[in-house]
Coordinates of C-alpha atoms in Angstrom, one line a residue:
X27 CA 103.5 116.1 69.6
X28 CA 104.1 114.2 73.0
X29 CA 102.2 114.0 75.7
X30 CA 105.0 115.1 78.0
X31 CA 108.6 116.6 78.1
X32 CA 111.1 116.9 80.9
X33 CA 113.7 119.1 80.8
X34 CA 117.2 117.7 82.4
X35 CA 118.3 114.5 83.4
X36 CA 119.8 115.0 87.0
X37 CA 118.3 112.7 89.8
X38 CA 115.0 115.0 89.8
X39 CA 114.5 114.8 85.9
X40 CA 115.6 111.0 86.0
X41 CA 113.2 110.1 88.4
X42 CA 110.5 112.3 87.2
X43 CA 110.9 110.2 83.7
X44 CA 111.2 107.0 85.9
X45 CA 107.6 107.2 86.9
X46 CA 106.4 108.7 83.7
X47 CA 107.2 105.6 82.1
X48 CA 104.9 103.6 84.2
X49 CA 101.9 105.5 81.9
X50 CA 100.4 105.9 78.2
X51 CA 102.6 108.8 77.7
X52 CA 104.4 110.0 74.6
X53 CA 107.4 111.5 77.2
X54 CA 110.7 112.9 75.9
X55 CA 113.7 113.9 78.1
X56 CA 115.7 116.5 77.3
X57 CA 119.3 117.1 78.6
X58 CA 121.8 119.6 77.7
X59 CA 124.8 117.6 78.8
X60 CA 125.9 114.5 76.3
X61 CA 124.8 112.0 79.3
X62 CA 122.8 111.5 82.6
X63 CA 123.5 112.9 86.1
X64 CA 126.5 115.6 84.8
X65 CA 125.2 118.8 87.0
X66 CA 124.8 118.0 90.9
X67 CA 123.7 114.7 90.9
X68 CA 127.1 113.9 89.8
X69 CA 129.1 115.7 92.3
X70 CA 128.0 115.6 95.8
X71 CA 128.3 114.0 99.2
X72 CA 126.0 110.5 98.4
X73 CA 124.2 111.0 101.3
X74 CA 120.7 110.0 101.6
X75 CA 119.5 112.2 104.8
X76 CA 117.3 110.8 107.5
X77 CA 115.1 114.0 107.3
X78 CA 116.0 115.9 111.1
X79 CA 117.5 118.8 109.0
X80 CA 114.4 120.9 107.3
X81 CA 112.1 123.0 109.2
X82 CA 109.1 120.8 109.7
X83 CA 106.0 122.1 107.5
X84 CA 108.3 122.5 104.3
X85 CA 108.3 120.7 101.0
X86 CA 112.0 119.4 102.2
X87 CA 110.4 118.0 105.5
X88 CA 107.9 116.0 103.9
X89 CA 109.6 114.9 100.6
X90 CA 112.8 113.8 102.5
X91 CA 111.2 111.6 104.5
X92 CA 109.4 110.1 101.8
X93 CA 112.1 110.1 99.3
X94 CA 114.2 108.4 101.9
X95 CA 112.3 105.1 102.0
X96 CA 111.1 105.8 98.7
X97 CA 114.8 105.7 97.4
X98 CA 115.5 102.5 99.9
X99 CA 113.2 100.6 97.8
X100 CA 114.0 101.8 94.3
X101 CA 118.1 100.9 95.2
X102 CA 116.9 97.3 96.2
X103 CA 115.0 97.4 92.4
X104 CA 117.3 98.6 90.7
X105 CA 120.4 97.0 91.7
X106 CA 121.8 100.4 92.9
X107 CA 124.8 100.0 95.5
X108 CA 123.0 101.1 98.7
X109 CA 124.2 100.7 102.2
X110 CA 122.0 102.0 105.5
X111 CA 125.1 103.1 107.5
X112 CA 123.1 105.8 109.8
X113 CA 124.4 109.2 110.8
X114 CA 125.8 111.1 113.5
X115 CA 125.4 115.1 114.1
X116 CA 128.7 115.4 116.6
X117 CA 128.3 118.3 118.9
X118 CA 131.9 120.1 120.1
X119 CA 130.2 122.4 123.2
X120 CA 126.8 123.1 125.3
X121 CA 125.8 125.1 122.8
X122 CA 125.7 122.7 119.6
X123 CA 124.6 119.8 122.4
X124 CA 121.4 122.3 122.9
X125 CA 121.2 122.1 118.8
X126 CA 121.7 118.7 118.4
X127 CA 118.2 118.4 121.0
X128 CA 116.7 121.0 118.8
X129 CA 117.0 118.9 115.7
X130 CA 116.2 115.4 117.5
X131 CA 112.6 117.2 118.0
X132 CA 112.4 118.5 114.8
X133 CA 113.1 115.0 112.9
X134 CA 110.7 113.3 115.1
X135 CA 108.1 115.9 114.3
X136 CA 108.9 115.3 110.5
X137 CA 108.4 111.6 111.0
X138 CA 112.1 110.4 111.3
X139 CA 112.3 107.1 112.7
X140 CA 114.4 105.5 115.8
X141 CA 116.1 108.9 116.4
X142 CA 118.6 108.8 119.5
X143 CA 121.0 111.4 121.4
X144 CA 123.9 110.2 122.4
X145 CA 126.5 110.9 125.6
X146 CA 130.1 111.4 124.8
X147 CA 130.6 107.3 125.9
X148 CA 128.5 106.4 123.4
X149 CA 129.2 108.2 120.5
X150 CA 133.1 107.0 121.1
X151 CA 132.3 103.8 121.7
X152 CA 130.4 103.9 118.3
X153 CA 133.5 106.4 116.4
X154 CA 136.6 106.1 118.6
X155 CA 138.3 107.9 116.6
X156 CA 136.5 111.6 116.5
X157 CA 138.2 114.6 118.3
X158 CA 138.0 113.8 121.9
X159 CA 136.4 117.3 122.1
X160 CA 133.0 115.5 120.5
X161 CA 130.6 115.9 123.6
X162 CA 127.7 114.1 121.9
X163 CA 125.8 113.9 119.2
X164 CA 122.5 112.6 117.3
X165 CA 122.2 109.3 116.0
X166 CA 119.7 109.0 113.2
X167 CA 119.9 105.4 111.8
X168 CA 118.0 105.8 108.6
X169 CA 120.5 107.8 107.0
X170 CA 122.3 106.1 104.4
X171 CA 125.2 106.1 101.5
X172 CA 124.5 105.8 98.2
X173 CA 126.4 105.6 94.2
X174 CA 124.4 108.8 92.9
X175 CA 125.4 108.8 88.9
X176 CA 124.4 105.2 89.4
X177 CA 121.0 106.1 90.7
X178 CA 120.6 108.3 88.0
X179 CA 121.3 106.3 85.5
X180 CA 119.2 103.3 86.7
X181 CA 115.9 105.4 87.1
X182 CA 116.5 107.1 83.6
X183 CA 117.5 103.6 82.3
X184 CA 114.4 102.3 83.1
X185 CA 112.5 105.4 82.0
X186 CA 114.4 104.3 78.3
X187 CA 113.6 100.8 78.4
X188 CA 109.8 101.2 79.2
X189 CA 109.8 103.9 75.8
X190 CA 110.9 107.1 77.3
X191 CA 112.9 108.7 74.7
X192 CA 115.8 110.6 75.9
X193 CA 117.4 113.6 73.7
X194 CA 121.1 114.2 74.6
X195 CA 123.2 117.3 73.9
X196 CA 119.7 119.7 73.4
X197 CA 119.8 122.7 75.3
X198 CA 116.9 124.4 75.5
X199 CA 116.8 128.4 74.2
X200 CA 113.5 128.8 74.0
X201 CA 109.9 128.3 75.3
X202 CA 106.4 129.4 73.2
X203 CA 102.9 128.5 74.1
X204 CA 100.8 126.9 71.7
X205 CA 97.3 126.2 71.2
X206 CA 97.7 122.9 72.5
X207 CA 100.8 123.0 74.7
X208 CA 104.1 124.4 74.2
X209 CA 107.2 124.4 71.3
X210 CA 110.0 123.9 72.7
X211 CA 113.9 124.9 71.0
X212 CA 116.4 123.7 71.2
X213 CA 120.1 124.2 69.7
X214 CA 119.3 121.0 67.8
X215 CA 115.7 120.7 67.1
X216 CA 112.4 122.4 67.7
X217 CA 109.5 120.2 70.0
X218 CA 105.7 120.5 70.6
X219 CA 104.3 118.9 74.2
X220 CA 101.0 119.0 75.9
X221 CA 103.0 119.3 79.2
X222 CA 106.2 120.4 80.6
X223 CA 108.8 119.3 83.5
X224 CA 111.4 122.1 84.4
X225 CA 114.0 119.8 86.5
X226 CA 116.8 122.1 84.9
X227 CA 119.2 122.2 88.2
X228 CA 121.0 125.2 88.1
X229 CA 119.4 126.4 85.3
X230 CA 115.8 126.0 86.6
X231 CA 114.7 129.4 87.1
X232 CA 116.2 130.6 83.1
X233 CA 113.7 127.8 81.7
X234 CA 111.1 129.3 83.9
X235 CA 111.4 132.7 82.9
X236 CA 111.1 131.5 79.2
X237 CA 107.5 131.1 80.3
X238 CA 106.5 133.1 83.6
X239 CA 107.4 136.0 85.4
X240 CA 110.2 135.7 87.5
X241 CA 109.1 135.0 91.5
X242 CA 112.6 132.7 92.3
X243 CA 116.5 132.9 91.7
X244 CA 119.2 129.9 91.4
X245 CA 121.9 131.1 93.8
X246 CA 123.9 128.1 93.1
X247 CA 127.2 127.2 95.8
X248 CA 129.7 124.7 95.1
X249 CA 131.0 122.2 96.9
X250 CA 134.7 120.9 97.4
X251 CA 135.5 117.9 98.4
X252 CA 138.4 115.1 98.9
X253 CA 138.0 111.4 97.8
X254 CA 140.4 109.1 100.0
X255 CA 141.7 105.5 99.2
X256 CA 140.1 102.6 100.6
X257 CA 142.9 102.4 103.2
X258 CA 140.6 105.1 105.2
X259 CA 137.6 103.9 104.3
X260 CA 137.1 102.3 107.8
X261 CA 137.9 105.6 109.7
X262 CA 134.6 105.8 110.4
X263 CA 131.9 104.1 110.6
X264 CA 128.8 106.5 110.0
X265 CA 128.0 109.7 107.9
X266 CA 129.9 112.5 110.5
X267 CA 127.9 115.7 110.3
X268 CA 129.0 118.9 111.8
X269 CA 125.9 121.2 113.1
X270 CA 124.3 122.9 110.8
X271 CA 125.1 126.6 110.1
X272 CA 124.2 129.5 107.9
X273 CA 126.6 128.1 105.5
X274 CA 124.4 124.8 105.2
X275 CA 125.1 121.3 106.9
X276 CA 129.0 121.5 107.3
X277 CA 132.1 119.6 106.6
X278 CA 131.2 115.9 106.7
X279 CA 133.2 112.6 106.8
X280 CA 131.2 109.6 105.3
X281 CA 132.3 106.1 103.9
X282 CA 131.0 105.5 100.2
X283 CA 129.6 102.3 98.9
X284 CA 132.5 101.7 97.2
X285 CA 135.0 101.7 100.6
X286 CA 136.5 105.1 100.1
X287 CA 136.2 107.3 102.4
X288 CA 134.2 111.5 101.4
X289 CA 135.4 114.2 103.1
X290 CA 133.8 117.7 102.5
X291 CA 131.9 120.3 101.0
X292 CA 132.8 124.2 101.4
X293 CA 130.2 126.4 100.7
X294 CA 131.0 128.8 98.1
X295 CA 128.9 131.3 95.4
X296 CA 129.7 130.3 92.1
X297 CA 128.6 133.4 89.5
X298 CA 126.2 132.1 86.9
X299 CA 127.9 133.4 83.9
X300 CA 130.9 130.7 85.3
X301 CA 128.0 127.6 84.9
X302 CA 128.8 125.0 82.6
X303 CA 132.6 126.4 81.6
X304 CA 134.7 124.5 83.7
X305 CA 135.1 127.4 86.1
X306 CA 131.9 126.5 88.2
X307 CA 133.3 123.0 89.1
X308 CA 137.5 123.4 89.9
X309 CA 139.3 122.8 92.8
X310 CA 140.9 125.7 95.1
X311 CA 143.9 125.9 97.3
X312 CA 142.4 128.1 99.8
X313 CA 138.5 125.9 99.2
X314 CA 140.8 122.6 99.9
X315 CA 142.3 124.0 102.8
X316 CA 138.8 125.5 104.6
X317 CA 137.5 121.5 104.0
X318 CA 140.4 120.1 105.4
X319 CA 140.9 122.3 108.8
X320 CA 136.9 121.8 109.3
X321 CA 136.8 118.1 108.8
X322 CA 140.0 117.6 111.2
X323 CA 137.6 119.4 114.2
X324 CA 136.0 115.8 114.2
X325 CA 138.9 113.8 113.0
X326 CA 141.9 115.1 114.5
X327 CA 144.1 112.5 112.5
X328 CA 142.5 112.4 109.3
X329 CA 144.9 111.5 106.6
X330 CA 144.2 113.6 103.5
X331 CA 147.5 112.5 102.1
X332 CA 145.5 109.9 101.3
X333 CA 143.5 111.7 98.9
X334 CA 143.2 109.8 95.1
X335 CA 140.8 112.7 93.9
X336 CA 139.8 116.2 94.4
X337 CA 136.1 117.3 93.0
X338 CA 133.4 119.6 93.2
X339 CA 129.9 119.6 92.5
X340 CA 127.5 123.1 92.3
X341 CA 124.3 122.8 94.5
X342 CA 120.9 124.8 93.6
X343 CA 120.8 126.8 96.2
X344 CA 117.4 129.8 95.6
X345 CA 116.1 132.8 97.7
X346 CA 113.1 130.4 98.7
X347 CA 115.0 128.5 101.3
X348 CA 112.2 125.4 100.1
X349 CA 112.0 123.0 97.3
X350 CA 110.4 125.2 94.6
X351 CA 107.5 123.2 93.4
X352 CA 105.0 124.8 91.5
X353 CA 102.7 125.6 88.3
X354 CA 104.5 128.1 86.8
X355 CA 101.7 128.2 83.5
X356 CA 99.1 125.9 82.6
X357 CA 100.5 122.1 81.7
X358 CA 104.1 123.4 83.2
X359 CA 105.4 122.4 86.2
X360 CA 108.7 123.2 87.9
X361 CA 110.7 121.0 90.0
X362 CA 113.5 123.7 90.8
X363 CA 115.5 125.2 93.5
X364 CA 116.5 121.3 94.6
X365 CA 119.4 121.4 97.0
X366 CA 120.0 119.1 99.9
X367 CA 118.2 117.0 100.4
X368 CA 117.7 116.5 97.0
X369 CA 119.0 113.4 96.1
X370 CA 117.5 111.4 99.3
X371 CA 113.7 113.3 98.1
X372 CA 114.0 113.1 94.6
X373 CA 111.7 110.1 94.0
X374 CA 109.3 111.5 96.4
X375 CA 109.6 115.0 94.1
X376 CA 108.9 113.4 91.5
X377 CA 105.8 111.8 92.4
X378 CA 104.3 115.4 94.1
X379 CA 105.2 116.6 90.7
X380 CA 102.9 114.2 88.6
X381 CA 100.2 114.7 91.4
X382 CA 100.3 118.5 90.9
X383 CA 100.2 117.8 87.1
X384 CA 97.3 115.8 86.9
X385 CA 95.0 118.0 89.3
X386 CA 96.3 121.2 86.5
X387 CA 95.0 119.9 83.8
X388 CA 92.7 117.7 85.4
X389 CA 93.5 114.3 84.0
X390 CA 94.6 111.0 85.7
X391 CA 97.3 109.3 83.3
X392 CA 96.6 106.0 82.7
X393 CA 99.0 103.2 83.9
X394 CA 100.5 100.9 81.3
X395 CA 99.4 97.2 81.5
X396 CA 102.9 95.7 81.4
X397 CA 105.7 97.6 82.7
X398 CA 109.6 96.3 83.3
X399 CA 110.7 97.4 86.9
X400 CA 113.6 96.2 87.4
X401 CA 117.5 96.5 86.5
X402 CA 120.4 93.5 86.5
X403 CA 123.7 94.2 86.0
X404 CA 127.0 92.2 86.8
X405 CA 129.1 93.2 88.9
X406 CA 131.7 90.8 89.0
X407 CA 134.0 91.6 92.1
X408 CA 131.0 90.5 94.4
X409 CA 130.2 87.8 92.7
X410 CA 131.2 83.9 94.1
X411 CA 133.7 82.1 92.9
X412 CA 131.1 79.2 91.2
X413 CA 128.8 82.5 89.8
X414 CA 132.3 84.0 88.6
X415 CA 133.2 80.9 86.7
X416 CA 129.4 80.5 85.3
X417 CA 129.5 84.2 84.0
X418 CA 133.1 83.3 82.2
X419 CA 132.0 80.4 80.7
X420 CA 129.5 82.4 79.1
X421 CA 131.8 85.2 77.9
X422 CA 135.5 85.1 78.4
X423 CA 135.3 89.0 78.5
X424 CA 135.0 88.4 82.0
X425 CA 138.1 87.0 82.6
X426 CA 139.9 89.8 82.0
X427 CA 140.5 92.3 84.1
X428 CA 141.1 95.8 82.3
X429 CA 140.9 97.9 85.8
X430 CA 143.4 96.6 88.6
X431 CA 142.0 98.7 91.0
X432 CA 138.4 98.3 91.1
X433 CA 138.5 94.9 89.4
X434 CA 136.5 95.8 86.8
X435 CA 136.6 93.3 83.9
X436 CA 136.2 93.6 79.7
X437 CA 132.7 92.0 80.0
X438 CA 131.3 94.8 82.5
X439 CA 133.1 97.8 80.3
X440 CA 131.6 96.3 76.8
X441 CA 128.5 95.7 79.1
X442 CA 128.4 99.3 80.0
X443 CA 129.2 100.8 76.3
X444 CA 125.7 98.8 75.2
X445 CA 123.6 100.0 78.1
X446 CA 120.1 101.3 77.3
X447 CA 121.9 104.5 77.4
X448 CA 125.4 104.4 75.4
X449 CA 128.4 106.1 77.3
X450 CA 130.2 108.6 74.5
X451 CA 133.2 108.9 77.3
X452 CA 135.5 107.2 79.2
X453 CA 134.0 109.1 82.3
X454 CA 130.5 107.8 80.8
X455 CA 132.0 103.8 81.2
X456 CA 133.0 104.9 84.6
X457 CA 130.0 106.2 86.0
X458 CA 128.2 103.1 84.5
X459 CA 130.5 100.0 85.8
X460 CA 133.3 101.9 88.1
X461 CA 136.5 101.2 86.1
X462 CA 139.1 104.1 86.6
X463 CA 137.6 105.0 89.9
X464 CA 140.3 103.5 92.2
X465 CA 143.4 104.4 93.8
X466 CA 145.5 105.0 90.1
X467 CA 142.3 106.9 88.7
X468 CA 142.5 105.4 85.3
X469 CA 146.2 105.5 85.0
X470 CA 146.4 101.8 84.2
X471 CA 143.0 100.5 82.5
X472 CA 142.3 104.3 80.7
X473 CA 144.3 103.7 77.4
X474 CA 142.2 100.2 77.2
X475 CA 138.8 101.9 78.0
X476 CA 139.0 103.9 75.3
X477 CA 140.4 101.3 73.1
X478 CA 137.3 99.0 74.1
X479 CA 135.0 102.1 74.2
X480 CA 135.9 103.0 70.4
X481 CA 135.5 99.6 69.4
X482 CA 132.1 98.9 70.4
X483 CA 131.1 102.5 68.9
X484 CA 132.3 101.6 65.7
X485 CA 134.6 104.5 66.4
X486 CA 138.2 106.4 65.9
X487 CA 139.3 106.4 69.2
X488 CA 140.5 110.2 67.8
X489 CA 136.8 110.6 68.8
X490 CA 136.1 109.1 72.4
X491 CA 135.7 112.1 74.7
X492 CA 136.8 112.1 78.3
X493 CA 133.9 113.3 79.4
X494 CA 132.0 116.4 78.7
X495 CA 131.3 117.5 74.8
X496 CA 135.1 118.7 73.4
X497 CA 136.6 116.9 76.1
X498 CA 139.2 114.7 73.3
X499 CA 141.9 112.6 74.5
X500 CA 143.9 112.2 71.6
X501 CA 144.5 114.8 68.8
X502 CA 147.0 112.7 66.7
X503 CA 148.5 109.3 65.9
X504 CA 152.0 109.1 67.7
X505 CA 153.4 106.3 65.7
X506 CA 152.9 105.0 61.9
X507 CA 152.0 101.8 60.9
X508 CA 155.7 100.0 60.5

């Protein structure tokens, strides 16, 4: 019996099981997908908002605020590439300059800090190169970029190392109350738990109806976007936001943390029969082209030849229009409906959650005594030449460099393949130390991942996966042994 199950590992889920950990709690996580962070955390625009956008009074107000600062600290912790870039919301006429006013009142009722409008000579001395049609626009400094899959992984890491056990490939079928809790199935094992976290993503209002009535609906959208080389990384300097709409926040242009440069999403309804088979996550010629004519209204000259990647991501939209958090049945909590801002509230969600669970059944959880809080990991391009060498001298597997691109060495990939939770994919060593995530996209260091990757499994490489479960690489030896 545990005290405590989650169910999915996205940034909500991972950060749920984050602060779990920090109690005397029998917890279990458990994730359909065979790794962390696979649904929306995965795919989506790295943005951590500054909190102007939601209507002040909501669940999104509040949390994003909170998660904001909340996720400022935990990246610092953590050893999570962070960077506190600020944002822009560009207004093109007098009608989007009288929006841009409406949301500078709105974040400074819900609490955003250092919030400025800006003239037309500002904002170009800030980004000369938008559209020249850019009449103004708001400035919200607190906004910031982010890696998410690494974010994930570090709060669900942690979750591991403090005795959170984490179940990959179960997807849950079915939901029964017990006298003591629920049993939960799955299409590998059957589970009993005192209490329940519903971070399912996209899937969070099926695992509630296992258990409730119906009273929400997943309408979920996806997102395309483009992924540019680093050679327009410095086109701008700031997140650039459109103005809202009824389609959601708009095309935006945003640096990463990694020096590349994000350019998207479309909005679009994805059917949820489509979820999960490949469908719900392509790329379209016509979704490609809406993204690329909306992001040139603010960057005229935006070079999309420039594009090393095309990808899409599928947002939790629901027919609340707020975060969805709520005791669906005694013990059970969901954590659902999480769309923008969900990544920047998510540790903020997560700690509403555990509030609302404890005041259900009416128990405080009891903190551990000793607790490990924080995360190092080496990440060799940024290191100095003299912590280089010291790092080398201690393995030579960081003396060779398997990814050209990204300069990601052998030491950081057999690193990653023995992290607290084991990649079974080349896309699962990617997410974990960035190798094949440059301009050749694995061209180069890919056959060596997997090499490397197969090795330190005690593997075939027959049976490395390139990401999701069925995804193989190789089917057949190409050459005998002569």
């Amino acid at each position: 019996m545990y005290d405590v199950i989650v169910i999915g590992c996205g940034i909500v889920g991972a950060a749920t099981a984050y602060e779990l950990s920090k109690y005397q709690l029998k917890t279990l996580v458990l994730e359909a997908e065979n790794d962390v962070s696979l649904g929306a955390t995965r795919a989506n625009s790295a943005i951590l908002h500054a909190g102007f956008d939601p209507e002040p009074g909501s669940l999104m107000a509040r949390l994003n605020v909170e998660g904001a600062e909340r996720a400022k600290e935990l990246c610092q912790k953590l050893s999570v590439h962070y960077d506190q870039i600020g944002s822009l919301v560009v207004a093109f006429s007098a009608e989007e300059l009288e929006l841009i006013q409406e949301l500078y009142e709105r974040g400074n009722k819900n609490g955003v800090k250092d919030l400025e409008l800006l003239d037309q000579a500002a904002l170009h001395q800030m980004e000369p190169n938008l559209s020249h049609e850019s009449l103004g626009a708001l400035y919200a400094p607190t906004a910031a970029i982010v890696n998410p899959w690494e974010f994930c992984l570090a709060l669900a890491e942690t979750a591991v190392r403090n005795g959170v056990e984490l179940a990959l490939n179960n997807r849950v079928s079915g939901i029964r109350k017990i006298a003591e809790g629920y049993e939960i199935s799955t299409n590998k094992a059957t589970y009993q738990t005192r209490y329940v976290f519903n971070a399912a993503g996209v899937h969070s209002d099926d695992i509630h109806n296992l258990i409730a009535e119906p009273n929400f609906e997943i309408t979920p959208k996806r997102g395309e976007y483009y992924l540019l080389d680093k050679s327009e990384g410095t086109v701008v300097n700031h997140v650039i936001f459109q103005c809202p709409s009824s389609i959601g926040k708009g095309v935006l242009v945003s640096p990463t943390v990694h020096g590349n440069l994000v350019v998207g999403p479309n909005s679009e309804a994805v059917q949820k029969n489509e979820l999960d088979s490949g469908k719900d996550t392509g790329n379209t010629i016509v979704g490609l082209k809406t993204v690329a004519d909306l992001a040139r209204k603010s960057l005229p000259d935006l070079n999309l030849r420039q594009s090393i990647r095309n990808f899409s991501g599928v947002r939790a939209n629901n027919s609340v229009g707020d975060f969805i958090l709520q005791e669906a049945a005694p013990g059970f909590i969901d954590l659902a409906g999480i769309k923008s801002p969900g990544l920047t509230s998510a540790p903020a969600i997560a700690l509403y959650g555990i509030e609302m669970m404890e005041k259900s059944v009416h128990k405080n959880f009891v903190q551990k005594d000793e607790y490990l809080d924080s995360r190092e990991k080496i990440v060799f391009e940024e290191l100095s030449l003299e912590e280089k060498n010291a790092v080398i001298s201690k393995d030579e597997n960081y003396g060779r460099v398997i990814c050209r691109c990204e300069t990601i060495t052998e030491g950081e990939i057999r690193a990653a393949a023995h992290s607290p939770i084991p990649p079974v994919s080349v896309d699962g060593i990617k997410r974990r130390c960035n190798a094949g995530m440059g301009r050749c996209q694995g061209g180069f260091c890919g056959p060596r991942v997997v090499d490397i990757l197969a090795e330190e499994a005690h593997k075939s490489p027959l049976d490395i996966l390139q990401d999701r479960e069925g995804s193989y690489i190789l089917v057949d030896a190409t050459k005998g042994g002569r």
